[in-house]
Amino acid sequence: MDIIVLRPDTPEEGIRHVLKKLESKGLKATISQGTERTIIGVIGDTSKITEEEEDAIRAMEGVENVVRILKPYKLASREFKKEDSEINVKGNIIGGKKIPVMAGPCAVENKTILMNIAEKVKEGGATFLRGGAYKPRTSPYSFQGLGEEGLRYLADAREKTGLPIITEIMDPRDMDVIIEYADIIQIGARNMQNFRLLLEVGSVDKPVLLKRGLSATIKEWLMSAEYIMSRGNQNVMLCERGIRTFETATRNTLDLSAVPVLKKLTHLPVVVDPSHGVGKWDLVAPMAKAAVAAGADALIIEVHSNPEEALSDGEQSLKPDMFAQLMKELKPIAQAVGREI
Amino acid sequence: MDIIVLRPDTPEEGIRHVLKKLESKGLKATISQGTERTIIGVIGDTSKITEEEEDAIRAMEGVENVVRILKPYKLASREFKKEDSEINVKGNIIGGKKIPVMAGPCAVENKTILMNIAEKVKEGGATFLRGGAYKPRTSPYSFQGLGEEGLRYLADAREKTGLPIITEIMDPRDMDVIIEYADIIQIGARNMQNFRLLLEVGSVDKPVLLKRGLSATIKEWLMSAEYIMSRGNQNVMLCERGIRTFETATRNTLDLSAVPVLKKLTHLPVVVDPSHGVGKWDLVAPMAKAAVAAGADALIIEVHSNPEEALSDGEQSLKPDMFAQLMKELKPIAQAVGREI
Amino acid sequence: MDIIVLRPDTPEEGIRHVLKKLESKGLKATISQGTERTIIGVIGDTSKITEEEEDAIRAMEGVENVVRILKPYKLASREFKKEDSEINVKGNIIGGKKIPVMAGPCAVENKTILMNIAEKVKEGGATFLRGGAYKPRTSPYSFQGLGEEGLRYLADAREKTGLPIITEIMDPRDMDVIIEYADIIQIGARNMQNFRLLLEVGSVDKPVLLKRGLSATIKEWLMSAEYIMSRGNQNVMLCERGIRTFETATRNTLDLSAVPVLKKLTHLPVVVDPSHGVGKWDLVAPMAKAAVAAGADALIIEVHSNPEEALSDGEQSLKPDMFAQLMKELKPIAQAVGREI
Amino acid sequence: MDIIVLRPDTPEEGIRHVLKKLESKGLKATISQGTERTIIGVIGDTSKITEEEEDAIRAMEGVENVVRILKPYKLASREFKKEDSEINVKGNIIGGKKIPVMAGPCAVENKTILMNIAEKVKEGGATFLRGGAYKPRTSPYSFQGLGEEGLRYLADAREKTGLPIITEIMDPRDMDVIIEYADIIQIGARNMQNFRLLLEVGSVDKPVLLKRGLSATIKEWLMSAEYIMSRGNQNVMLCERGIRTFETATRNTLDLSAVPVLKKLTHLPVVVDPSHGVGKWDLVAPMAKAAVAAGADALIIEVHSNPEEALSDGEQSLKPDMFAQLMKELKPIAQAVGREI
């Protein structure tokens, strides 16, 4: 059901034009003529009205506003599927009572460092190992990741620790090689609306962690999830990682209210990345706790054994002992909200 | 210590001009002439350089940037006072181990409703009663508050329940009457940079709750606290209540990372208002929990016995039983972070 | 006419509750029951539904959204008054074919400097003299203005040059003295929602220049104009001066699209302040030209004879010769859009 | 030249650590020990310090801030190349005295419509034909473009009208086919930080129009230009198309101050897209005029012969006669700023 608001000066012909268009879609309309506005209520399955048709109606003479009542996403919507989705990755459930934690370095730098971190985060209580082999960097002169070599190191670390791995894809042409190694494929914030890449991960049989774009509304984010799901892959988790605002005291503004908002709108699991959200290691622990208290289904945290030597994002990485300490401190909070960690 | 960056094309005369200015302030300068930039390091008590002098230096020919190293606020700064400030309001400490909760209606509407809510929030575990007698409303046609009558009702409710009261001031001309009734004076978000009002509350002997402006940076917010403190009143608490961003799923974006950031920068207590932060009652509980987990020193929450009949902000008010339930659920989280509630 | 959207799970009782409320206001309702949403169309003079009643309806169980069709402002609206408002200040029309330019220093510093600047901007072609006697400064340690002494200097400058003066009010308690001197009263960006101050300037017989708040939507800005007009003073002009965004290359982001948007929504004149909008003197000229091309009715520009010595905002001030040059360059642009300067 | 700010509590060892790191890069350091901060000035070619090394320094104990003096982009910088770059596309110069206008539909829908529009915009005075064959759409259920078929229609239209064509690339895998048809390749706002795509267009011999990301700072935007240029392709033009802010009255907020800011920072031509910037056809003309007045080197404007039937962005498209009218009205403004159109 949709609503079209017309100004009093709308020509009769304009109204007829709108009505004919609706009819051609098999939709019915009720007209309420007020003194100041005329309102057309559209009855029937208005999800048939596409985005471009909505735009076209907006472009018509006399049309002041089009109010869409139904959400533009379906598969991702809580109305479509009432119960929480659980994603099973090699026996680890994301979206269940237990809150899994994905930890590791921002970028895979070399085998020794990665192995060391992997063992440390495993000891600390992590359930997944994170690490980037392909890195989106704002500068072309920065370290861009080890590529497939990095993926092999991740696989080695998985073999040693038993931790499934999550790693980022940046280019559809890397799909074949990434799929060979990754347990969860990550779509980074800068690619949240790289629609071709979304369609690509929608066509494979691997869980996807979809990070929120820097200035993406929750609605746009869910539309990007819908892109993936529309291709068949239903195993999508949403990861809040901070949005861009005017505040510069933190790298981004971690929007924790997105967690309960998403829990209302969608059945998909919600992950929080406090490391990118704040960008400073000493703010990570309080925000990780807040994320759990707000209802997050999982966390993803940067850990590096030697942040001062990290090739990427050292500023926001926890050292392994801080990570282990944080994991302990998260336990009673998880319990307080009926979860486990 | 400050730094002035000059472009290579800066005329010699310009550099001499800057140096003379610094000398006249009793400051010394070191010059590092690089091939691409010249850098003047200013040594001495650079806090003597006022904002307007900084602007003037920026306006000079050849000056590319001025980097100020010291923070522009002093009294509010953690460097000035290392230990946490505690504010004692009739025996209730804000900034101590216990987390006080301020609860009540957005606006005082009439005596019966207020009394009823006051008793309910007291039962639920609140330590302060909140309620506005003077209300900032975006529309001139909206309910603007009962004024002094409202203050009297608040005083009656305090007498009955023993809860000290917090209420908002909007106009320096109301100071005399507000001071007669209020235990804590609130400066609303829209008045965070009403500098005259800040000076006014700085001159009285009542604790002040200073809400963050809708688009205020943390630095500007602390400068507004400094305004109050510069007049003598050191009992200032800072209240995060959401900032304005592009996201419309929530009324504002509650910036919980401001809590640990402030804990680093200032000794003043930090309060969180989840009700205004999100604007929807069903998001209040998760965000209140997250606020406590993030390290908030106090909470301020809207409670109304009949939100559908509220004259202001009904959409974001908890009913008394939900409030009582929330208070119970907050206890283990407070405990998990070494606090009590 | 308004629309209320209900979820399918809304209890019958909830719907009856809403209907009774509407009836009590003398409003009629049409109900369209769809499979996914129920929509209540409200017929009659829905402007009777206040902001707080809207909030209350939103707070009801089952209510998903309330869509208000009519604008919340009336007196300021183009629907209320079709033709452009012209404000006559001592024979100078704001909102007519000619584009007046208000120029002068940010703050009045001393008589000699002010006199000098006033004569220079007069020569350059300005029609008003701007200058602040009461200055809102983010730091309590910055120059706060000369107060009444500054107003006297402005009056002296007016006498000498014949330029009417515009100056800012920050505190309702200064009204008597300001009204004695000012030809136009300015409400600064930080006071756009200082509602008490708005009511105060609404009650006097002086034109008001209302600056846009740092993060004010155009709707909120028009509501603030409505505050002033609701008290009787219809001589309000709106001044775009840049909004706060994530971009730090400029002091603010000058939202020039606000000019044509306002021209559609309101009959009030639209002024642009490129100096505060960009915060750097070398960006002022291109943005002043763009403002005229976009349809601005007037400009307000900072000019200082010696920006490096200015006590406020030197960085964004033009020198008098640059100002005179700009005035020449603006002429053909004004002509190109059917105006004069 | 860079500056590192250390807190007074920085361990001696930390300082030595930083110094050793700098030495290993062949850089020298000067230390100024103040009472409140210690400042390390880094002398030498600090462009050798990569982003990740900067991050690592920030991660060190005691480090409060790292201030980078030099810009992180080189090839794109005005310091690297003083004179304006001109891009020659089949004899049409972008970045010269004449302001070319790129016009056409948002998406290529079918051959007849495209041919019609192409002829109309040619008549109206356009110098390039725009049209998308691959369309980024927020919904997977929206029209995604005709693909290669669309490119063929564009080529047909070029043949008929002589207008060179500009069209968007979304996926590196489409490069071969796009390069066969396009005269200018467009990178859309959502792909501004699709770094792989940037590298790809950097490797081909076609001019690139790089749109600003929705929440990209000017610095990040120039870094994306640098990505392209670092691969060899120097023919990059930057296109302002509106940024995301809190304001909802327009689709985006067109940041026209970016035009003069870019003119200072870079030698690359600056294009403005008023259609996407405002999102409403009746705001396009005033903003196109403002763009020219602000110094834009080119415009890109959506034109559709039948906006109500457009499959994409009809709301913001001009009809051909309005476009022709606008072109006429732009002439005197271009002239007023020393340009031609």
mmCIF file with all atom_site columns, N, CA and C in Angstrom, chain A residues 51-52 56 58 134 137-138 141-143 173-174 190 193-194 196 200 215 220 226-227 244 308 311 313 315, chain D residues 51-52 56 58 134 137-138 141-143 171 173-174 190 193-194 196 200 215 220 226-227 244 308 311 315:
data_model
loop_
_atom_site.group_PDB
_atom_site.id
_atom_site.type_symbol
_atom_site.label_atom_id
_atom_site.label_alt_id
_atom_site.label_comp_id
_atom_site.label_asym_id
_atom_site.label_entity_id
_atom_site.label_seq_id
_atom_site.pdbx_PDB_ins_code
_atom_site.Cartn_x
_atom_site.Cartn_y
_atom_site.Cartn_z
_atom_site.occupancy
_atom_site.B_iso_or_equiv
_atom_site.pdbx_formal_charge
_atom_site.auth_seq_id
_atom_site.auth_comp_id
_atom_site.auth_asym_id
_atom_site.auth_atom_id
_atom_site.pdbx_PDB_model_num
ATOM 1   N N  . GLU A 1 51  ? 11.363 0.885   -8.058  1.00 0.00 ? 51  GLU A N  1
ATOM 2   C CA . GLU A 1 51  ? 12.020 2.143   -7.703  1.00 0.00 ? 51  GLU A CA 1
ATOM 3   C C  . GLU A 1 51  ? 11.915 3.153   -8.845  1.00 0.00 ? 51  GLU A C  1
ATOM 4   N N  . GLU A 1 52  ? 12.111 2.691   -10.081 1.00 0.00 ? 52  GLU A N  1
ATOM 5   C CA . GLU A 1 52  ? 12.122 3.638   -11.195 1.00 0.00 ? 52  GLU A CA 1
ATOM 6   C C  . GLU A 1 52  ? 10.712 4.155   -11.484 1.00 0.00 ? 52  GLU A C  1
ATOM 7   N N  . ALA A 1 56  ? 9.411  7.930   -11.442 1.00 0.00 ? 56  ALA A N  1
ATOM 8   C CA . ALA A 1 56  ? 8.652  8.506   -12.550 1.00 0.00 ? 56  ALA A CA 1
ATOM 9   C C  . ALA A 1 56  ? 7.403  9.202   -12.016 1.00 0.00 ? 56  ALA A C  1
ATOM 10  N N  . ARG A 1 58  ? 7.041  10.521  -9.084  1.00 0.00 ? 58  ARG A N  1
ATOM 11  C CA . ARG A 1 58  ? 7.513  11.742  -8.448  1.00 0.00 ? 58  ARG A CA 1
ATOM 12  C C  . ARG A 1 58  ? 7.767  12.864  -9.454  1.00 0.00 ? 58  ARG A C  1
ATOM 13  N N  . TYR A 1 134 ? 43.553 -9.231  0.952   1.00 0.00 ? 134 TYR A N  1
ATOM 14  C CA . TYR A 1 134 ? 43.352 -8.164  -0.023  1.00 0.00 ? 134 TYR A CA 1
ATOM 15  C C  . TYR A 1 134 ? 42.855 -6.969  0.770   1.00 0.00 ? 134 TYR A C  1
ATOM 16  N N  . ARG A 1 137 ? 42.950 0.168   0.707   1.00 0.00 ? 137 ARG A N  1
ATOM 17  C CA . ARG A 1 137 ? 43.708 1.240   1.362   1.00 0.00 ? 137 ARG A CA 1
ATOM 18  C C  . ARG A 1 137 ? 43.446 2.554   0.652   1.00 0.00 ? 137 ARG A C  1
ATOM 19  N N  . THR A 1 138 ? 43.305 3.626   1.402   1.00 0.00 ? 138 THR A N  1
ATOM 20  C CA . THR A 1 138 ? 43.004 4.909   0.741   1.00 0.00 ? 138 THR A CA 1
ATOM 21  C C  . THR A 1 138 ? 44.149 5.385   -0.136  1.00 0.00 ? 138 THR A C  1
ATOM 22  N N  . TYR A 1 141 ? 49.883 3.998   -2.447  1.00 0.00 ? 141 TYR A N  1
ATOM 23  C CA . TYR A 1 141 ? 51.268 3.740   -2.047  1.00 0.00 ? 141 TYR A CA 1
ATOM 24  C C  . TYR A 1 141 ? 51.342 2.920   -0.761  1.00 0.00 ? 141 TYR A C  1
ATOM 25  N N  . SER A 1 142 ? 50.204 2.510   -0.217  1.00 0.00 ? 142 SER A N  1
ATOM 26  C CA . SER A 1 142 ? 50.185 1.710   1.008   1.00 0.00 ? 142 SER A CA 1
ATOM 27  C C  . SER A 1 142 ? 50.202 0.215   0.699   1.00 0.00 ? 142 SER A C  1
ATOM 28  N N  . PHE A 1 143 ? 50.522 -0.554  1.710   1.00 0.00 ? 143 PHE A N  1
ATOM 29  C CA . PHE A 1 143 ? 50.525 -2.015  1.614   1.00 0.00 ? 143 PHE A CA 1
ATOM 30  C C  . PHE A 1 143 ? 49.145 -2.537  1.216   1.00 0.00 ? 143 PHE A C  1
ATOM 31  N N  . ARG A 1 173 ? 36.870 -10.843 -9.488  1.00 0.00 ? 173 ARG A N  1
ATOM 32  C CA . ARG A 1 173 ? 37.838 -11.730 -10.137 1.00 0.00 ? 173 ARG A CA 1
ATOM 33  C C  . ARG A 1 173 ? 38.645 -12.566 -9.146  1.00 0.00 ? 173 ARG A C  1
ATOM 34  N N  . ASP A 1 174 ? 38.553 -12.192 -7.842  1.00 0.00 ? 174 ASP A N  1
ATOM 35  C CA . ASP A 1 174 ? 39.265 -12.978 -6.835  1.00 0.00 ? 174 ASP A CA 1
ATOM 36  C C  . ASP A 1 174 ? 38.394 -14.065 -6.228  1.00 0.00 ? 174 ASP A C  1
ATOM 37  N N  . ARG A 1 190 ? 33.549 -0.059  2.177   1.00 0.00 ? 190 ARG A N  1
ATOM 38  C CA . ARG A 1 190 ? 33.646 0.693   0.919   1.00 0.00 ? 190 ARG A CA 1
ATOM 39  C C  . ARG A 1 190 ? 33.016 -0.052  -0.252  1.00 0.00 ? 190 ARG A C  1
ATOM 40  N N  . GLN A 1 193 ? 28.048 -1.012  -1.485  1.00 0.00 ? 193 GLN A N  1
ATOM 41  C CA . GLN A 1 193 ? 27.197 -0.800  -2.649  1.00 0.00 ? 193 GLN A CA 1
ATOM 42  C C  . GLN A 1 193 ? 27.951 -1.080  -3.950  1.00 0.00 ? 193 GLN A C  1
ATOM 43  N N  . ASN A 1 194 ? 28.909 -1.990  -3.870  1.00 0.00 ? 194 ASN A N  1
ATOM 44  C CA . ASN A 1 194 ? 29.538 -2.528  -5.083  1.00 0.00 ? 194 ASN A CA 1
ATOM 45  C C  . ASN A 1 194 ? 28.625 -3.684  -5.512  1.00 0.00 ? 194 ASN A C  1
ATOM 46  N N  . ARG A 1 196 ? 27.874 -5.374  -8.132  1.00 0.00 ? 196 ARG A N  1
ATOM 47  C CA . ARG A 1 196 ? 28.333 -6.543  -8.851  1.00 0.00 ? 196 ARG A CA 1
ATOM 48  C C  . ARG A 1 196 ? 28.979 -7.553  -7.901  1.00 0.00 ? 196 ARG A C  1
ATOM 49  N N  . GLU A 1 200 ? 27.807 -11.393 -6.871  1.00 0.00 ? 200 GLU A N  1
ATOM 50  C CA . GLU A 1 200 ? 28.773 -12.482 -6.958  1.00 0.00 ? 200 GLU A CA 1
ATOM 51  C C  . GLU A 1 200 ? 28.761 -13.326 -5.675  1.00 0.00 ? 200 GLU A C  1
ATOM 52  N N  . SER A 1 215 ? 28.459 5.805   4.985   1.00 0.00 ? 215 SER A N  1
ATOM 53  C CA . SER A 1 215 ? 27.322 6.712   5.129   1.00 0.00 ? 215 SER A CA 1
ATOM 54  C C  . SER A 1 215 ? 26.052 6.026   4.671   1.00 0.00 ? 215 SER A C  1
ATOM 55  N N  . GLU A 1 220 ? 19.413 1.201   3.312   1.00 0.00 ? 220 GLU A N  1
ATOM 56  C CA . GLU A 1 220 ? 20.300 0.876   2.184   1.00 0.00 ? 220 GLU A CA 1
ATOM 57  C C  . GLU A 1 220 ? 21.125 -0.381  2.473   1.00 0.00 ? 220 GLU A C  1
ATOM 58  N N  . GLU A 1 226 ? 19.770 -7.669  0.709   1.00 0.00 ? 226 GLU A N  1
ATOM 59  C CA . GLU A 1 226 ? 18.764 -8.219  -0.203  1.00 0.00 ? 226 GLU A CA 1
ATOM 60  C C  . GLU A 1 226 ? 19.385 -8.595  -1.551  1.00 0.00 ? 226 GLU A C  1
ATOM 61  N N  . TYR A 1 227 ? 20.312 -7.768  -2.031  1.00 0.00 ? 227 TYR A N  1
ATOM 62  C CA . TYR A 1 227 ? 21.032 -8.083  -3.267  1.00 0.00 ? 227 TYR A CA 1
ATOM 63  C C  . TYR A 1 227 ? 21.650 -9.480  -3.190  1.00 0.00 ? 227 TYR A C  1
ATOM 64  N N  . ARG A 1 244 ? 30.141 7.644   9.284   1.00 0.00 ? 244 ARG A N  1
ATOM 65  C CA . ARG A 1 244 ? 30.854 8.918   9.193   1.00 0.00 ? 244 ARG A CA 1
ATOM 66  C C  . ARG A 1 244 ? 29.956 10.054  9.681   1.00 0.00 ? 244 ARG A C  1
ATOM 67  N N  . GLU A 1 308 ? 52.714 -1.714  17.073  1.00 0.00 ? 308 GLU A N  1
ATOM 68  C CA . GLU A 1 308 ? 53.599 -0.663  16.541  1.00 0.00 ? 308 GLU A CA 1
ATOM 69  C C  . GLU A 1 308 ? 54.289 -1.105  15.257  1.00 0.00 ? 308 GLU A C  1
ATOM 70  N N  . LEU A 1 311 ? 51.346 -3.509  9.716   1.00 0.00 ? 311 LEU A N  1
ATOM 71  C CA . LEU A 1 311 ? 51.359 -2.827  8.426   1.00 0.00 ? 311 LEU A CA 1
ATOM 72  C C  . LEU A 1 311 ? 50.022 -2.150  8.139   1.00 0.00 ? 311 LEU A C  1
ATOM 73  N N  . ASP A 1 313 ? 46.490 -0.343  10.371  1.00 0.00 ? 313 ASP A N  1
ATOM 74  C CA . ASP A 1 313 ? 45.566 -0.127  11.490  1.00 0.00 ? 313 ASP A CA 1
ATOM 75  C C  . ASP A 1 313 ? 46.117 -0.519  12.860  1.00 0.00 ? 313 ASP A C  1
ATOM 76  N N  . GLU A 1 315 ? 46.936 1.326   15.166  1.00 0.00 ? 315 GLU A N  1
ATOM 77  C CA . GLU A 1 315 ? 46.403 2.203   16.203  1.00 0.00 ? 315 GLU A CA 1
ATOM 78  C C  . GLU A 1 315 ? 45.191 1.616   16.909  1.00 0.00 ? 315 GLU A C  1
ATOM 79  N N  . GLU D 1 51  ? 51.331 5.237   5.121   1.00 0.00 ? 51  GLU D N  1
ATOM 80  C CA . GLU D 1 51  ? 50.121 5.293   5.942   1.00 0.00 ? 51  GLU D CA 1
ATOM 81  C C  . GLU D 1 51  ? 50.225 4.299   7.100   1.00 0.00 ? 51  GLU D C  1
ATOM 82  N N  . GLU D 1 52  ? 50.710 3.086   6.807   1.00 0.00 ? 52  GLU D N  1
ATOM 83  C CA . GLU D 1 52  ? 50.735 2.061   7.856   1.00 0.00 ? 52  GLU D CA 1
ATOM 84  C C  . GLU D 1 52  ? 51.796 2.371   8.904   1.00 0.00 ? 52  GLU D C  1
ATOM 85  N N  . ALA D 1 56  ? 51.313 2.955   12.835  1.00 0.00 ? 56  ALA D N  1
ATOM 86  C CA . ALA D 1 56  ? 52.115 2.250   13.822  1.00 0.00 ? 56  ALA D CA 1
ATOM 87  C C  . ALA D 1 56  ? 52.684 3.248   14.843  1.00 0.00 ? 56  ALA D C  1
ATOM 88  N N  . ARG D 1 58  ? 51.356 6.071   15.685  1.00 0.00 ? 58  ARG D N  1
ATOM 89  C CA . ARG D 1 58  ? 50.208 6.460   16.512  1.00 0.00 ? 58  ARG D CA 1
ATOM 90  C C  . ARG D 1 58  ? 49.926 5.425   17.605  1.00 0.00 ? 58  ARG D C  1
ATOM 91  N N  . TYR D 1 134 ? 25.304 0.303   -17.704 1.00 0.00 ? 134 TYR D N  1
ATOM 92  C CA . TYR D 1 134 ? 25.389 -0.512  -16.483 1.00 0.00 ? 134 TYR D CA 1
ATOM 93  C C  . TYR D 1 134 ? 25.018 0.421   -15.343 1.00 0.00 ? 134 TYR D C  1
ATOM 94  N N  . ARG D 1 137 ? 22.074 0.317   -8.833  1.00 0.00 ? 137 ARG D N  1
ATOM 95  C CA . ARG D 1 137 ? 20.750 0.602   -8.248  1.00 0.00 ? 137 ARG D CA 1
ATOM 96  C C  . ARG D 1 137 ? 20.708 0.046   -6.836  1.00 0.00 ? 137 ARG D C  1
ATOM 97  N N  . THR D 1 138 ? 20.091 0.777   -5.928  1.00 0.00 ? 138 THR D N  1
ATOM 98  C CA . THR D 1 138 ? 20.058 0.301   -4.542  1.00 0.00 ? 138 THR D CA 1
ATOM 99  C C  . THR D 1 138 ? 19.235 -0.974  -4.386  1.00 0.00 ? 138 THR D C  1
ATOM 100 N N  . TYR D 1 141 ? 15.907 -5.410  -7.444  1.00 0.00 ? 141 TYR D N  1
ATOM 101 C CA . TYR D 1 141 ? 14.711 -5.612  -8.256  1.00 0.00 ? 141 TYR D CA 1
ATOM 102 C C  . TYR D 1 141 ? 14.508 -4.468  -9.249  1.00 0.00 ? 141 TYR D C  1
ATOM 103 N N  . SER D 1 142 ? 15.430 -3.501  -9.280  1.00 0.00 ? 142 SER D N  1
ATOM 104 C CA . SER D 1 142 ? 15.304 -2.376  -10.199 1.00 0.00 ? 142 SER D CA 1
ATOM 105 C C  . SER D 1 142 ? 16.027 -2.672  -11.508 1.00 0.00 ? 142 SER D C  1
ATOM 106 N N  . PHE D 1 143 ? 15.692 -1.877  -12.512 1.00 0.00 ? 143 PHE D N  1
ATOM 107 C CA . PHE D 1 143 ? 16.317 -1.963  -13.829 1.00 0.00 ? 143 PHE D CA 1
ATOM 108 C C  . PHE D 1 143 ? 17.825 -1.756  -13.708 1.00 0.00 ? 143 PHE D C  1
ATOM 109 N N  . ASP D 1 171 ? 32.331 -2.669  -13.002 1.00 0.00 ? 171 ASP D N  1
ATOM 110 C CA . ASP D 1 171 ? 32.950 -3.959  -12.743 1.00 0.00 ? 171 ASP D CA 1
ATOM 111 C C  . ASP D 1 171 ? 34.179 -4.066  -13.640 1.00 0.00 ? 171 ASP D C  1
ATOM 112 N N  . ARG D 1 173 ? 35.447 -6.455  -14.912 1.00 0.00 ? 173 ARG D N  1
ATOM 113 C CA . ARG D 1 173 ? 35.259 -7.441  -15.981 1.00 0.00 ? 173 ARG D CA 1
ATOM 114 C C  . ARG D 1 173 ? 34.573 -6.865  -17.217 1.00 0.00 ? 173 ARG D C  1
ATOM 115 N N  . ASP D 1 174 ? 33.992 -5.647  -17.058 1.00 0.00 ? 174 ASP D N  1
ATOM 116 C CA . ASP D 1 174 ? 33.340 -5.018  -18.207 1.00 0.00 ? 174 ASP D CA 1
ATOM 117 C C  . ASP D 1 174 ? 34.281 -4.096  -18.972 1.00 0.00 ? 174 ASP D C  1
ATOM 118 N N  . ARG D 1 190 ? 29.426 5.520   -5.754  1.00 0.00 ? 190 ARG D N  1
ATOM 119 C CA . ARG D 1 190 ? 29.508 4.324   -4.905  1.00 0.00 ? 190 ARG D CA 1
ATOM 120 C C  . ARG D 1 190 ? 30.779 3.510   -5.141  1.00 0.00 ? 190 ARG D C  1
ATOM 121 N N  . GLN D 1 193 ? 35.748 4.431   -3.978  1.00 0.00 ? 193 GLN D N  1
ATOM 122 C CA . GLN D 1 193 ? 36.804 3.716   -3.271  1.00 0.00 ? 193 GLN D CA 1
ATOM 123 C C  . GLN D 1 193 ? 36.785 2.224   -3.587  1.00 0.00 ? 193 GLN D C  1
ATOM 124 N N  . ASN D 1 194 ? 36.334 1.909   -4.796  1.00 0.00 ? 194 ASN D N  1
ATOM 125 C CA . ASN D 1 194 ? 36.487 0.549   -5.325  1.00 0.00 ? 194 ASN D CA 1
ATOM 126 C C  . ASN D 1 194 ? 37.879 0.531   -5.946  1.00 0.00 ? 194 ASN D C  1
ATOM 127 N N  . ARG D 1 196 ? 40.194 -1.525  -6.784  1.00 0.00 ? 196 ARG D N  1
ATOM 128 C CA . ARG D 1 196 ? 40.560 -2.375  -7.906  1.00 0.00 ? 196 ARG D CA 1
ATOM 129 C C  . ARG D 1 196 ? 40.072 -1.776  -9.226  1.00 0.00 ? 196 ARG D C  1
ATOM 130 N N  . GLU D 1 200 ? 42.232 -0.347  -12.455 1.00 0.00 ? 200 GLU D N  1
ATOM 131 C CA . GLU D 1 200 ? 41.907 -0.811  -13.795 1.00 0.00 ? 200 GLU D CA 1
ATOM 132 C C  . GLU D 1 200 ? 41.776 0.365   -14.767 1.00 0.00 ? 200 GLU D C  1
ATOM 133 N N  . SER D 1 215 ? 30.177 10.149  1.026   1.00 0.00 ? 215 SER D N  1
ATOM 134 C CA . SER D 1 215 ? 30.698 10.742  2.263   1.00 0.00 ? 215 SER D CA 1
ATOM 135 C C  . SER D 1 215 ? 32.215 10.841  2.183   1.00 0.00 ? 215 SER D C  1
ATOM 136 N N  . GLU D 1 220 ? 40.210 12.347  0.481   1.00 0.00 ? 220 GLU D N  1
ATOM 137 C CA . GLU D 1 220 ? 40.030 10.959  0.036   1.00 0.00 ? 220 GLU D CA 1
ATOM 138 C C  . GLU D 1 220 ? 39.753 10.876  -1.462  1.00 0.00 ? 220 GLU D C  1
ATOM 139 N N  . GLU D 1 226 ? 44.534 9.856   -7.307  1.00 0.00 ? 226 GLU D N  1
ATOM 140 C CA . GLU D 1 226 ? 45.940 9.441   -7.277  1.00 0.00 ? 226 GLU D CA 1
ATOM 141 C C  . GLU D 1 226 ? 46.083 7.956   -7.638  1.00 0.00 ? 226 GLU D C  1
ATOM 142 N N  . TYR D 1 227 ? 45.142 7.148   -7.148  1.00 0.00 ? 227 TYR D N  1
ATOM 143 C CA . TYR D 1 227 ? 45.141 5.717   -7.503  1.00 0.00 ? 227 TYR D CA 1
ATOM 144 C C  . TYR D 1 227 ? 45.173 5.538   -9.010  1.00 0.00 ? 227 TYR D C  1
ATOM 145 N N  . ARG D 1 244 ? 26.416 13.378  1.360   1.00 0.00 ? 244 ARG D N  1
ATOM 146 C CA . ARG D 1 244 ? 25.338 12.993  2.261   1.00 0.00 ? 244 ARG D CA 1
ATOM 147 C C  . ARG D 1 244 ? 25.427 13.805  3.553   1.00 0.00 ? 244 ARG D C  1
ATOM 148 N N  . GLU D 1 308 ? 8.556  11.216  -16.938 1.00 0.00 ? 308 GLU D N  1
ATOM 149 C CA . GLU D 1 308 ? 7.593  10.366  -16.229 1.00 0.00 ? 308 GLU D CA 1
ATOM 150 C C  . GLU D 1 308 ? 7.687  8.911   -16.667 1.00 0.00 ? 308 GLU D C  1
ATOM 151 N N  . LEU D 1 311 ? 13.204 5.092   -16.842 1.00 0.00 ? 311 LEU D N  1
ATOM 152 C CA . LEU D 1 311 ? 13.396 3.902   -16.008 1.00 0.00 ? 311 LEU D CA 1
ATOM 153 C C  . LEU D 1 311 ? 14.341 4.180   -14.849 1.00 0.00 ? 311 LEU D C  1
ATOM 154 N N  . GLU D 1 315 ? 12.847 11.834  -11.685 1.00 0.00 ? 315 GLU D N  1
ATOM 155 C CA . GLU D 1 315 ? 12.528 13.002  -10.856 1.00 0.00 ? 315 GLU D CA 1
ATOM 156 C C  . GLU D 1 315 ? 13.513 14.144  -11.054 1.00 0.00 ? 315 GLU D C  1
#
